[in-house]
Short mmCIF file of C-alpha atoms in Angstrom, two decimals:
data_model
loop_
_atom_site.label_atom_id
_atom_site.label_comp_id
_atom_site.label_asym_id
_atom_site.label_seq_id
_atom_site.Cartn_x
_atom_site.Cartn_y
_atom_site.Cartn_z
CA UNK A 267 133.60 94.92 97.44
CA UNK A 268 130.05 93.57 97.27
CA UNK A 269 129.28 89.89 97.82
CA UNK A 270 126.06 88.33 96.59
CA UNK A 271 124.77 85.15 98.22
CA UNK A 272 122.79 83.17 95.67
CA UNK A 273 121.44 79.77 94.73
CA UNK A 274 120.98 78.72 91.11
CA UNK A 275 117.44 78.85 89.80
CA UNK A 276 116.30 81.44 92.35
CA UNK A 277 115.38 85.10 92.06
CA UNK A 278 118.94 85.96 93.16
CA UNK A 279 119.76 85.89 89.45
CA UNK A 280 118.03 89.27 89.05
CA UNK A 281 120.39 90.98 91.51
CA UNK A 282 123.34 89.13 89.98
CA UNK A 283 122.54 90.42 86.49
CA UNK A 284 122.03 93.95 87.84
CA UNK A 285 125.47 93.89 89.48
CA UNK A 286 126.99 92.77 86.20
CA UNK A 287 125.09 95.45 84.24
CA UNK A 288 126.28 98.10 86.71
CA UNK A 289 129.91 97.13 86.23
CA UNK A 290 130.13 96.64 90.00
CA UNK A 291 133.10 95.05 91.71
CA UNK A 292 131.48 91.96 93.22
CA UNK A 293 131.94 88.34 94.15
CA UNK A 294 129.29 85.66 94.48
CA UNK A 295 128.90 82.87 96.99
CA UNK A 296 126.65 79.90 96.36
CA UNK A 297 124.32 78.82 99.16
CA UNK A 298 123.73 75.06 98.89
CA UNK A 299 119.97 74.60 99.08
CA UNK A 300 120.25 70.81 98.63
CA UNK A 301 122.24 70.67 101.88
CA UNK A 302 119.82 73.18 103.50
CA UNK A 303 122.71 75.58 103.99
CA UNK A 304 120.21 78.47 103.96
CA UNK A 305 118.99 77.37 107.40
CA UNK A 306 122.48 76.83 108.88
CA UNK A 307 123.45 79.05 111.82
CA UNK A 308 126.23 80.62 109.71
CA UNK A 309 123.84 81.65 106.97
CA UNK A 310 121.06 82.70 109.33
CA UNK A 311 123.59 85.11 110.85
CA UNK A 312 123.83 86.68 107.38
CA UNK A 313 120.12 86.51 106.56
CA UNK A 314 117.79 85.49 109.41
CA UNK A 315 115.06 84.84 106.82
CA UNK A 316 117.01 81.86 105.47
CA UNK A 317 116.53 82.96 101.88
CA UNK A 318 118.52 84.30 98.98
CA UNK A 319 119.52 86.79 97.71
CA UNK A 320 121.53 88.57 100.37
CA UNK A 321 124.02 91.26 99.44
CA UNK A 322 126.94 91.95 101.77
CA UNK A 323 128.08 95.57 101.52
CA UNK A 324 130.67 97.50 103.50
CA UNK A 325 127.81 98.95 105.59
CA UNK A 326 125.98 95.69 106.21
CA UNK A 327 123.71 93.09 104.65
CA UNK A 328 120.79 93.86 102.36
CA UNK A 329 117.99 91.43 101.52
CA UNK A 330 114.89 91.40 99.29
CA UNK A 331 115.26 91.64 95.53
CA UNK A 332 113.47 94.98 94.92
CA UNK A 333 115.60 96.66 97.60
CA UNK A 334 118.85 95.21 96.26
CA UNK A 335 117.97 96.17 92.71
CA UNK A 336 117.20 99.77 93.69
CA UNK A 337 120.42 99.85 95.75
CA UNK A 338 122.47 98.78 92.74
CA UNK A 339 120.77 101.35 90.51
CA UNK A 340 121.31 104.13 93.03
CA UNK A 341 124.90 103.12 93.85
CA UNK A 342 126.00 103.01 90.22
CA UNK A 343 124.19 105.97 88.66
CA UNK A 344 126.39 105.99 85.57
CA UNK A 345 124.90 102.64 84.55
CA UNK A 346 121.49 104.32 84.24
CA UNK A 347 119.57 101.33 85.61
CA UNK A 348 116.68 103.35 87.07
CA UNK A 349 115.38 106.94 86.94
CA UNK A 350 116.23 107.39 90.61
CA UNK A 351 115.90 111.20 90.54
CA UNK A 352 112.40 111.21 89.03
CA UNK A 353 109.98 110.23 91.79
CA UNK A 354 107.16 109.21 89.44
CA UNK A 355 109.28 107.30 86.93
CA UNK A 356 111.18 105.58 89.74
CA UNK A 357 107.88 104.62 91.37
CA UNK A 358 106.76 103.01 88.11
CA UNK A 359 109.93 100.90 88.17
CA UNK A 360 109.37 100.00 91.79
CA UNK A 361 105.69 99.23 91.20
CA UNK A 362 106.62 96.69 88.54
CA UNK A 363 109.24 95.06 90.76
CA UNK A 364 106.87 95.05 93.71
CA UNK A 365 104.28 93.22 91.61
CA UNK A 366 106.89 90.63 90.68
CA UNK A 367 107.90 89.99 94.29
CA UNK A 368 104.51 90.12 95.99
CA UNK A 369 102.26 88.53 93.35
CA UNK A 370 104.13 86.78 90.53
CA UNK A 371 106.91 85.15 92.56
CA UNK A 372 104.34 84.20 95.22
CA UNK A 373 102.05 82.58 92.62
CA UNK A 374 105.02 80.58 91.32
CA UNK A 375 106.11 79.54 94.82
CA UNK A 376 102.85 77.66 95.36
CA UNK A 377 104.09 75.00 92.95
CA UNK A 378 106.75 73.57 95.25
CA UNK A 379 106.63 75.67 98.43
CA UNK A 380 103.05 74.94 99.49
CA UNK A 381 104.27 73.97 102.96
CA UNK A 382 104.92 77.66 103.63
CA UNK A 383 101.17 78.25 103.74
CA UNK A 384 99.45 74.91 104.41
CA UNK A 385 100.04 71.55 106.06
CA UNK A 386 98.19 68.85 104.08
CA UNK A 387 99.48 67.00 101.02
CA UNK A 388 96.07 67.46 99.39
CA UNK A 389 96.45 71.24 99.73
CA UNK A 390 99.93 71.17 98.20
CA UNK A 391 98.58 69.21 95.23
CA UNK A 392 95.66 71.63 94.87
CA UNK A 393 98.00 74.64 94.95
CA UNK A 394 100.30 73.03 92.42
CA UNK A 395 97.42 72.38 90.01
CA UNK A 396 96.44 76.05 90.07
CA UNK A 397 99.90 77.45 89.25
CA UNK A 398 99.53 77.42 85.44
CA UNK A 399 96.37 79.50 85.86
CA UNK A 400 97.70 81.96 88.46
CA UNK A 401 101.14 82.49 86.92
CA UNK A 402 99.48 82.57 83.50
CA UNK A 403 97.14 85.35 84.64
CA UNK A 404 100.05 87.37 86.02
CA UNK A 405 101.97 87.06 82.78
CA UNK A 406 98.89 87.86 80.69
CA UNK A 407 98.67 91.14 82.61
CA UNK A 408 102.39 91.78 82.10
CA UNK A 409 102.04 91.02 78.37
CA UNK A 410 98.92 93.16 77.88
CA UNK A 411 99.40 96.08 80.26
CA UNK A 412 102.84 96.32 81.77
CA UNK A 413 105.65 95.44 79.35
CA UNK A 414 106.09 98.50 77.16
CA UNK A 415 108.83 97.08 74.94
CA UNK A 416 111.52 96.70 73.94
CA UNK A 417 112.29 96.89 77.67
CA UNK A 418 109.76 96.77 80.51
CA UNK A 419 109.72 100.56 80.90
CA UNK A 420 110.08 101.28 77.18
CA UNK A 421 113.27 102.50 75.52
CA UNK A 422 115.16 102.60 78.81
CA UNK A 423 116.66 99.36 80.14
CA UNK A 424 116.09 99.28 83.92
CA UNK A 425 116.26 97.03 86.98
CA UNK A 426 112.82 95.72 85.96
CA UNK A 427 114.38 93.82 83.07
CA UNK A 428 116.65 91.36 84.87
CA UNK A 429 113.88 90.69 87.38
CA UNK A 430 111.28 89.91 84.71
CA UNK A 431 113.82 87.81 82.82
CA UNK A 432 114.60 85.79 85.96
CA UNK A 433 110.97 85.05 86.81
CA UNK A 434 110.20 84.24 83.18
CA UNK A 435 112.85 81.49 83.26
CA UNK A 436 110.39 79.64 85.55
CA UNK A 437 107.47 79.74 83.09
CA UNK A 438 108.08 76.33 81.53
CA UNK A 439 108.14 74.61 84.91
CA UNK A 440 105.04 76.56 85.90
CA UNK A 441 103.12 75.19 82.92
CA UNK A 442 102.86 78.50 81.07
CA UNK A 443 103.90 78.59 77.40
CA UNK A 444 106.12 81.60 76.84
CA UNK A 445 105.52 81.28 73.09
CA UNK A 446 101.92 82.43 73.68
CA UNK A 447 103.23 85.66 75.24
CA UNK A 448 105.02 87.28 72.29
CA UNK A 449 106.25 90.43 74.06
CA UNK A 450 107.50 88.45 77.05
CA UNK A 451 109.16 85.92 74.73
CA UNK A 452 110.90 88.64 72.71
CA UNK A 453 112.03 90.34 75.92
CA UNK A 454 113.40 87.03 77.18
CA UNK A 455 115.38 86.47 73.99
CA UNK A 456 116.67 90.06 74.01
CA UNK A 457 117.83 89.63 77.61
CA UNK A 458 119.54 86.29 76.88
CA UNK A 459 121.75 88.06 74.34
CA UNK A 460 123.09 90.62 76.82
CA UNK A 461 126.66 90.24 78.02
CA UNK A 462 125.66 90.80 81.67
CA UNK A 463 123.13 87.96 81.53
CA UNK A 464 125.66 85.59 79.97
CA UNK A 465 128.22 86.63 82.61
CA UNK A 466 125.85 86.06 85.55
CA UNK A 467 124.65 82.70 84.23
CA UNK A 468 128.29 81.59 83.69
CA UNK A 469 129.19 82.67 87.25
CA UNK A 470 126.28 80.62 88.63
CA UNK A 471 127.07 77.49 86.57
CA UNK B 41 96.28 116.99 93.54
CA UNK B 42 96.78 113.34 94.45
CA UNK B 43 93.87 110.94 94.81
CA UNK B 44 94.16 107.71 96.75
CA UNK B 45 91.79 104.84 96.01
CA UNK B 46 91.32 102.78 99.16
CA UNK B 47 89.10 100.31 100.95
CA UNK B 48 88.87 100.21 104.74
CA UNK B 49 90.83 97.46 106.45
CA UNK B 50 93.29 97.07 103.56
CA UNK B 51 96.97 97.91 103.17
CA UNK B 52 95.90 101.17 101.47
CA UNK B 53 95.94 102.64 104.98
CA UNK B 54 99.75 102.71 104.88
CA UNK B 55 99.81 105.01 101.84
CA UNK B 56 97.01 107.08 103.33
CA UNK B 57 98.97 107.69 106.53
CA UNK B 58 102.12 108.51 104.55
CA UNK B 59 100.23 111.14 102.53
CA UNK B 60 98.97 112.67 105.76
CA UNK B 61 102.45 112.59 107.31
CA UNK B 62 103.88 114.27 104.22
CA UNK B 63 101.39 117.12 104.41
CA UNK B 64 100.38 116.30 100.85
CA UNK B 65 97.39 117.84 99.14
CA UNK B 66 95.26 114.74 98.54
CA UNK B 67 91.76 113.36 98.35
CA UNK B 68 90.62 109.80 98.93
CA UNK B 69 88.02 107.71 97.14
CA UNK B 70 86.57 104.57 98.65
CA UNK B 71 86.35 101.47 96.49
CA UNK B 72 83.38 99.37 97.62
CA UNK B 73 84.72 95.83 98.00
CA UNK B 74 81.34 94.52 99.21
CA UNK B 75 79.87 95.51 95.83
CA UNK B 76 82.98 94.16 94.04
CA UNK B 77 83.66 97.63 92.71
CA UNK B 78 87.36 96.72 92.43
CA UNK B 79 86.53 94.45 89.49
CA UNK B 80 84.22 96.95 87.73
CA UNK B 81 85.33 98.16 84.27
CA UNK B 82 85.66 101.70 85.63
CA UNK B 83 88.04 100.66 88.38
CA UNK B 84 89.97 98.19 86.23
CA UNK B 85 90.69 101.13 83.92
CA UNK B 86 92.38 102.76 86.92
CA UNK B 87 94.09 99.62 88.22
CA UNK B 88 93.93 96.54 85.98
CA UNK B 89 94.97 94.40 88.96
CA UNK B 90 91.62 95.10 90.66
CA UNK B 91 93.26 95.92 93.96
CA UNK B 92 93.90 98.86 96.25
CA UNK B 93 95.75 101.08 96.81
CA UNK B 94 96.02 103.07 93.61
CA UNK B 95 97.32 106.62 93.63
CA UNK B 96 96.26 108.96 90.84
CA UNK B 97 98.92 111.60 90.17
CA UNK B 98 99.13 114.29 87.51
CA UNK B 99 101.47 112.01 85.55
CA UNK B 100 99.40 108.82 85.87
CA UNK B 101 98.40 106.04 88.22
CA UNK B 102 100.74 104.31 90.65
CA UNK B 103 100.04 100.97 92.34
CA UNK B 104 101.77 98.72 94.91
CA UNK B 105 102.28 99.95 98.46
CA UNK B 106 106.12 99.98 98.58
CA UNK B 107 106.25 102.00 95.34
CA UNK B 108 103.62 104.49 96.52
CA UNK B 109 105.33 104.90 99.90
CA UNK B 110 108.71 105.61 98.26
CA UNK B 111 107.00 108.00 95.84
CA UNK B 112 105.49 109.96 98.73
CA UNK B 113 108.82 110.09 100.56
CA UNK B 114 110.68 111.25 97.46
CA UNK B 115 108.00 113.76 96.40
CA UNK B 116 107.85 115.45 99.82
CA UNK B 117 111.49 115.50 100.93
CA UNK B 118 110.85 118.09 103.65
CA UNK B 119 108.77 115.53 105.54
CA UNK B 120 111.88 113.35 105.89
CA UNK B 121 109.99 110.08 105.45
CA UNK B 122 112.93 108.13 103.99
CA UNK B 123 116.69 108.60 103.52
CA UNK B 124 116.21 108.75 99.75
CA UNK B 125 119.69 110.14 99.04
CA UNK B 126 121.56 107.42 100.97
CA UNK B 127 121.48 104.28 98.82
CA UNK B 128 122.21 101.87 101.68
CA UNK B 129 119.87 103.41 104.24
CA UNK B 130 117.11 103.72 101.63
CA UNK B 131 117.63 100.07 100.68
CA UNK B 132 117.15 99.09 104.33
CA UNK B 133 113.82 100.92 104.31
CA UNK B 134 112.83 99.26 101.06
CA UNK B 135 113.96 95.84 102.27
CA UNK B 136 111.64 96.11 105.27
CA UNK B 137 108.71 97.20 103.12
CA UNK B 138 109.43 94.50 100.57
CA UNK B 139 109.32 91.88 103.32
CA UNK B 140 105.95 93.22 104.44
CA UNK B 141 104.46 93.05 100.95
CA UNK B 142 105.95 89.80 99.70
CA UNK B 143 105.95 87.70 102.88
CA UNK B 144 103.90 89.16 105.75
CA UNK B 145 100.91 90.44 103.77
CA UNK B 146 100.95 87.22 101.73
CA UNK B 147 100.94 85.05 104.87
CA UNK B 148 97.97 87.05 106.18
CA UNK B 149 96.10 86.80 102.86
CA UNK B 150 95.91 83.02 103.15
CA UNK B 151 93.32 83.46 105.89
CA UNK B 152 90.52 84.67 103.63
CA UNK B 153 92.00 84.81 100.11
CA UNK B 154 92.91 81.14 99.69
CA UNK B 155 91.05 81.05 96.39
CA UNK B 156 93.86 83.08 94.89
CA UNK B 157 96.15 80.05 95.12
CA UNK B 158 93.94 76.95 95.42
CA UNK B 159 90.51 75.65 94.44
CA UNK B 160 89.26 73.26 97.15
CA UNK B 161 87.44 74.22 100.36
CA UNK B 162 89.65 71.78 102.27
CA UNK B 163 92.74 73.69 101.10
CA UNK B 164 91.23 77.03 102.16
CA UNK B 165 90.53 75.61 105.62
CA UNK B 166 94.07 74.19 105.83
CA UNK B 167 95.59 77.54 104.82
CA UNK B 168 93.42 79.39 107.31
CA UNK B 169 94.52 77.09 110.16
CA UNK B 170 98.18 77.83 109.46
CA UNK B 171 97.89 81.63 109.50
CA UNK B 172 98.53 82.12 113.24
CA UNK B 173 101.78 80.16 112.80
CA UNK B 174 102.97 81.86 109.60
CA UNK B 175 102.01 85.43 110.53
CA UNK B 176 103.30 84.73 114.04
CA UNK B 177 106.68 83.66 112.66
CA UNK B 178 106.91 86.80 110.51
CA UNK B 179 106.15 89.03 113.48
CA UNK B 180 108.57 87.14 115.73
CA UNK B 181 111.29 87.97 113.20
CA UNK B 182 110.16 91.61 113.09
CA UNK B 183 110.14 91.76 116.89
CA UNK B 184 113.54 90.08 117.32
CA UNK B 185 115.56 91.28 114.34
CA UNK B 186 113.96 94.08 112.38
CA UNK B 187 112.19 96.64 114.56
CA UNK B 188 114.95 98.85 115.98
CA UNK B 189 112.69 101.08 118.06
CA UNK B 190 111.25 103.47 118.77
CA UNK B 191 110.57 103.44 115.01
CA UNK B 192 111.27 100.59 112.62
CA UNK B 193 114.55 102.13 111.45
CA UNK B 194 115.50 103.55 114.85
CA UNK B 195 115.28 107.21 115.78
CA UNK B 196 114.05 108.23 112.34
CA UNK B 197 110.35 107.81 111.55
CA UNK B 198 110.05 106.49 107.98
CA UNK B 199 107.62 104.99 105.47
CA UNK B 200 108.23 101.63 107.18
CA UNK B 201 106.21 102.77 110.18
CA UNK B 202 102.75 103.30 108.66
CA UNK B 203 103.15 100.06 106.72
CA UNK B 204 104.03 98.02 109.81
CA UNK B 205 101.25 99.71 111.75
CA UNK B 206 98.73 98.83 109.04
CA UNK B 207 99.67 95.16 108.84
CA UNK B 208 99.79 94.90 112.63
CA UNK B 209 96.14 95.99 112.78
CA UNK B 210 95.37 92.55 111.28
CA UNK B 211 97.13 90.57 114.02
CA UNK B 212 94.07 89.94 116.17
CA UNK B 213 92.11 88.53 113.25
CA UNK B 214 95.13 86.45 112.27
CA UNK B 215 95.22 84.80 115.70
CA UNK B 216 98.46 86.42 116.83
CA UNK B 217 98.53 88.15 120.23
CA UNK B 218 100.19 91.53 119.84
CA UNK B 219 100.67 91.66 123.63
CA UNK B 220 103.29 88.90 123.27
CA UNK B 221 105.29 91.13 120.92
CA UNK B 222 106.26 94.03 123.20
CA UNK B 223 108.22 96.09 120.67
CA UNK B 224 105.52 95.69 118.02
CA UNK B 225 102.82 96.52 120.59
CA UNK B 226 104.64 99.66 121.75
CA UNK B 227 105.19 100.71 118.15
CA UNK B 228 101.49 100.20 117.45
CA UNK B 229 100.48 102.36 120.38
CA UNK B 230 103.01 105.05 119.45
CA UNK B 231 101.62 105.11 115.92
CA UNK B 232 98.01 105.30 117.10
CA UNK B 233 98.84 108.54 118.88
CA UNK B 234 100.14 110.30 115.77
CA UNK B 235 97.96 113.00 114.24
CA UNK B 236 98.46 111.58 110.72
CA UNK B 237 97.18 108.17 111.77
CA UNK B 238 94.13 109.68 113.45
CA UNK B 239 93.48 111.82 110.37
CA UNK B 240 93.72 108.87 107.94
CA UNK B 241 91.51 106.64 110.09
CA UNK B 242 88.92 109.41 110.37
CA UNK B 243 88.97 109.94 106.59
CA UNK B 244 88.36 106.21 106.07
CA UNK B 245 85.54 105.96 108.60
#
């Protein structure tokens, strides 16, 4: 039995959707960010980084969204969530997810997590002001160069799709109009109609 | 034939070392950052993100270090650079590399790339001041919780090792004393003695 530690509104939703898509046997446990539970000794024993997601497996804990997503794809091959036996095609999937974690999520995080990288209120405000531009530039690249359609990798639904969907749910708050990104907007709508997405969102509510 | 686009002093060194470790047939091409070649139309046609590394393969271009590293490991299985057929063990490798790209490299980048996330000189200076603390905290976690030794994953040398080595070469500039991180320092020395590391450094010189 797998257990996913999550908080609502975070990137843990991507792993949650992937588990649901895979038909995995899993439970979820909410980490209460408002009570700073992610920095409690109990949770730090699970994930010393004090972040979500964390996935408890029978062999130990896994962290970091791209790693968890690839783990789910590889552990449930019948779900066909990634071309794990084709080194090039799998690398394309991983390249997309790596861009989301290292560039897009990071750009977004400067809106309210400026204290990770600076100390002055004026810097936080400056970072926050730039988020519509930086996240907008990331999504313009995704729209123009990366999202093949109907799914990220083309005809094949993969672990890129729940991750893009999750990060795109932040666009409004980041000051980026999804309506101006037609492929991203259509992808978002297509994802919202999937049973696994509805299931994960209901389990997080 | 694989071709790696790199610039000296960047994270492209990790992929370069992995190619050498794998015994791959590859060439390298230097992208001249001082002349802003990474934003030239010719290079943007290779990598629209305007970054390195990029790996040209017979099936197309791959970008993002964790994806390229996994591609090398999977394409050259005899080199044994990752436990690609063990979903949990492979996810541990990927989790480590994902942490390096999304957290450690990002913390480092705030030293001289503040303009990616803010607009004011005062913010850049603030970010720069915090780098010894943020990169130091990342490496304290690596030292205490993540680096098993002698290699990152323990007895097995993997694609985590060239990536950690590469990022650790930035520690001095980031104001973090590697000597205070004994496991990281020993790992760094152990890496420097490997033929593949010497070969990659010589090819970048």
